[in-house]
PDB file of C-alpha atoms in Angstrom:
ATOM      1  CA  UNK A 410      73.627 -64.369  30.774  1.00 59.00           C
ATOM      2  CA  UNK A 411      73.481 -60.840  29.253  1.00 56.00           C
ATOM      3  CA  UNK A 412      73.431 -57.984  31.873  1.00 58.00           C
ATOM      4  CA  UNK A 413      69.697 -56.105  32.367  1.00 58.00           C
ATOM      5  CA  UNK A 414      70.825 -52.855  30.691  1.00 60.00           C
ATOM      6  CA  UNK A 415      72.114 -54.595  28.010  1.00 56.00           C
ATOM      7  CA  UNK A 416      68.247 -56.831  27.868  1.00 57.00           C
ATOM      8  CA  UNK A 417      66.444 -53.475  27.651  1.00 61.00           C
ATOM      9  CA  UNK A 418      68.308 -52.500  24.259  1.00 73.00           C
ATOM     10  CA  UNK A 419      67.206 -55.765  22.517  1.00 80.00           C
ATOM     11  CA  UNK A 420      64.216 -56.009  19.958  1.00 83.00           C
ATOM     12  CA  UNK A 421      63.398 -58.371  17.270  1.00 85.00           C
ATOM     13  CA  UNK A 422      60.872 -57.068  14.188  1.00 87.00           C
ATOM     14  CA  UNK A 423      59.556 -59.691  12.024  1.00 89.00           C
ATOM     15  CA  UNK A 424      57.622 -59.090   8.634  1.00 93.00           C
ATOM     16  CA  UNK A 425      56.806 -61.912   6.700  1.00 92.00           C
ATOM     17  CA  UNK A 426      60.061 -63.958   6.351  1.00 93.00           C
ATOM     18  CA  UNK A 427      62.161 -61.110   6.604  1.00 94.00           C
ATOM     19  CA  UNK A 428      63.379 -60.040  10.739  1.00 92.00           C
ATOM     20  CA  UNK A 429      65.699 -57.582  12.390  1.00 92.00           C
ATOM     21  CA  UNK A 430      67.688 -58.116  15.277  1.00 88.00           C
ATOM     22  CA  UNK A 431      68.572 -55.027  16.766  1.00 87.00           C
ATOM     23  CA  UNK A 432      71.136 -54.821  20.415  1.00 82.00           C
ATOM     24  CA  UNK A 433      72.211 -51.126  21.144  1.00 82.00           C
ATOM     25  CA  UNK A 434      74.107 -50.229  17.954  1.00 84.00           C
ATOM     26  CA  UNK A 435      74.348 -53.604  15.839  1.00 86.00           C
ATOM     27  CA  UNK A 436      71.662 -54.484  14.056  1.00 88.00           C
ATOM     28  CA  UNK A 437      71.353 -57.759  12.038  1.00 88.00           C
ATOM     29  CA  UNK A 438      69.007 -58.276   9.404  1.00 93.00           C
ATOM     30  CA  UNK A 439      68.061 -61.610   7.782  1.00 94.00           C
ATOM     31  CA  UNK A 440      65.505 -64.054   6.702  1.00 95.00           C
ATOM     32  CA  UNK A 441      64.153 -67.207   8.541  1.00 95.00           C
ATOM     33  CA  UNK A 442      61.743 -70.438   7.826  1.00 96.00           C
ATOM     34  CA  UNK A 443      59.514 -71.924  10.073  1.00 95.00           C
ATOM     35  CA  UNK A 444      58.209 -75.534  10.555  1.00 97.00           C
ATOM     36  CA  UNK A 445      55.919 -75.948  13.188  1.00 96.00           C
ATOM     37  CA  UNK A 446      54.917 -79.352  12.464  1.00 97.00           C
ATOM     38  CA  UNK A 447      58.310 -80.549  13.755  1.00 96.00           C
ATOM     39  CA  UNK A 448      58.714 -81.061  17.371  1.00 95.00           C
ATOM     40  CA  UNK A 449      60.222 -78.976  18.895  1.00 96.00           C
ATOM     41  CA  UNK A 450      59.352 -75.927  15.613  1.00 97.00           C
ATOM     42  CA  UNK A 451      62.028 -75.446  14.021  1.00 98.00           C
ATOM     43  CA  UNK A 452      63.474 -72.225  12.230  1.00 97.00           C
ATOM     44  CA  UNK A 453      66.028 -71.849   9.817  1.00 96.00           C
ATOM     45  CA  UNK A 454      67.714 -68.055   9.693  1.00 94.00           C
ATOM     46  CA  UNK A 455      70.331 -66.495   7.246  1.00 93.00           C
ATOM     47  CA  UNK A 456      72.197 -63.305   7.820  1.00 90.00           C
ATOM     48  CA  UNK A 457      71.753 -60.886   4.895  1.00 91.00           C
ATOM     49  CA  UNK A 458      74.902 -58.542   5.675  1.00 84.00           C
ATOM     50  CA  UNK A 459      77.746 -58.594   8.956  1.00 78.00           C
ATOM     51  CA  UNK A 460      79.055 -61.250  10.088  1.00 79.00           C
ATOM     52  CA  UNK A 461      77.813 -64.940   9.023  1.00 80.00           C
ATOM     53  CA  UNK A 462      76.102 -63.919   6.245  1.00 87.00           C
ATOM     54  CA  UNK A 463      74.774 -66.824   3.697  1.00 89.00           C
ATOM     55  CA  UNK A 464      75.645 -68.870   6.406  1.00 88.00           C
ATOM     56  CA  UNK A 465      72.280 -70.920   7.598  1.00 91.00           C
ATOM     57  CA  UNK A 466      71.173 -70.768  11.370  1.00 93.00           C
ATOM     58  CA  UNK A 467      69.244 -74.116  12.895  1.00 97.00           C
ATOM     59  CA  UNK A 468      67.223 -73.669  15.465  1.00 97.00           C
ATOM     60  CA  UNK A 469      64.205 -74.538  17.455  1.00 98.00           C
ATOM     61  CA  UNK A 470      61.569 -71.844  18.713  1.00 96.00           C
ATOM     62  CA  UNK A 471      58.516 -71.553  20.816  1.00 96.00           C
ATOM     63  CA  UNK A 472      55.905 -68.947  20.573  1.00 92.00           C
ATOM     64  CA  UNK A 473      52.975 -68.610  22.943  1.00 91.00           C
ATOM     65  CA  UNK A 474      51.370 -65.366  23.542  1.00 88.00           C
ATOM     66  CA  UNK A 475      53.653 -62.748  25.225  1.00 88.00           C
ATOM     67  CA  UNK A 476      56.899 -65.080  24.549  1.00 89.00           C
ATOM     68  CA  UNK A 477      59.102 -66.148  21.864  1.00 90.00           C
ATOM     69  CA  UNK A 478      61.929 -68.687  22.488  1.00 94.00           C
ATOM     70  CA  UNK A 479      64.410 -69.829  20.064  1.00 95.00           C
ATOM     71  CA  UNK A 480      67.686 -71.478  20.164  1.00 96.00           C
ATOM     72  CA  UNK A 481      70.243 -71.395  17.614  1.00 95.00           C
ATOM     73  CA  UNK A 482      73.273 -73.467  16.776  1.00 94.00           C
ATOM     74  CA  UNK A 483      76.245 -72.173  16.039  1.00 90.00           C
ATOM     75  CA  UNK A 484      76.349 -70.347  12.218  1.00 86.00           C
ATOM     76  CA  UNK A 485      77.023 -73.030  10.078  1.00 86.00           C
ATOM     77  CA  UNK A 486      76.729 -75.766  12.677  1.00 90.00           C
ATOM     78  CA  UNK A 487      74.103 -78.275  13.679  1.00 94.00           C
ATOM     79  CA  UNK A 488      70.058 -77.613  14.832  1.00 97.00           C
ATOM     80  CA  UNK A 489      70.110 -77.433  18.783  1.00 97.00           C
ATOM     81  CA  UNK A 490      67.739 -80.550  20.214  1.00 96.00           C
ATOM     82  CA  UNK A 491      66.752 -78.767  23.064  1.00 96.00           C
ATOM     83  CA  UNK A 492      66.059 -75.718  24.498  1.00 96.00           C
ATOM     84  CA  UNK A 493      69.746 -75.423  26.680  1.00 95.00           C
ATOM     85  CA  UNK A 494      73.003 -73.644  26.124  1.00 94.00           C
ATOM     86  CA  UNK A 495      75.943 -74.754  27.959  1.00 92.00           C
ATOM     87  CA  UNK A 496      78.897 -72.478  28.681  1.00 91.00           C
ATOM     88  CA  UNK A 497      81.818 -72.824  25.862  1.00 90.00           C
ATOM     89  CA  UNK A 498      78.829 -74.759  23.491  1.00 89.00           C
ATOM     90  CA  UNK A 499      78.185 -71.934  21.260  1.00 91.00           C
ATOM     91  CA  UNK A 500      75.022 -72.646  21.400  1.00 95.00           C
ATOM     92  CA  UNK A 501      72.583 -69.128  22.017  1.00 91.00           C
ATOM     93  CA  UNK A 502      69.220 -69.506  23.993  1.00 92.00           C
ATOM     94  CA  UNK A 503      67.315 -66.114  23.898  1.00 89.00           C
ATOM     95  CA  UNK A 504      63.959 -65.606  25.369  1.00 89.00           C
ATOM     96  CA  UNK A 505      62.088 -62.249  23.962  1.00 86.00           C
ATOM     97  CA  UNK A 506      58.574 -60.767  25.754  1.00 85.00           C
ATOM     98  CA  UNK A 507      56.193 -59.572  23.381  1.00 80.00           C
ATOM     99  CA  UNK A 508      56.135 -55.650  23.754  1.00 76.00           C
ATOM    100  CA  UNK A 509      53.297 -54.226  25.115  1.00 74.00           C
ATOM    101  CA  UNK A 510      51.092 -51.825  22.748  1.00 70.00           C
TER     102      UNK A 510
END
């Protein structure tokens, strides 16, 4: 679990394919594919630059209207099943609230 003042420095922009993941300092840019006629939607995310880049991301998401879910398996590694991350799995759960205008 990531500590509250760390949670308020988080933000995700997406346009088009194309997102950036920004916590504090680091900032990771990318692109991603969606297929929401899977069950769960799944998402498929590359690093552009930093660390794991070229390397593909599986994952399943969940949007609904203030809320975006996703969970990722680890960089090069298989497409979580569910939405659960175990300590020492290396798998990443994040839950993001729409910001408010």
């Amino acid at each position: 679990e990531v500590p509250k003042d760390a949670v308020d420095k988080i933000s995700l922009l997406v346009k088009g394919e194309d997102y950036t993941f920004t916590r504090g300092d680091d900032v990771v840019k990318g692109t991603h594919k969606l297929d929401a006629s899977k069950k769960p939607k799944t998402i498929d995310a590359v690093r552009s630059e930093g660390e794991g880049k070229g390397k593909p991301l599986l994952g399943i998401y969940e949007l609904t209207d203030d809320a975006y879910k996703v969970c990722f398996g680890p960089p090069g590694g298989d497409r979580p099943t569910e939405f659960v991350s175990k300590p020492g799995s290396k798998v990443r759960l994040i839950v993001m609230k729409r910001e408010k205008p």
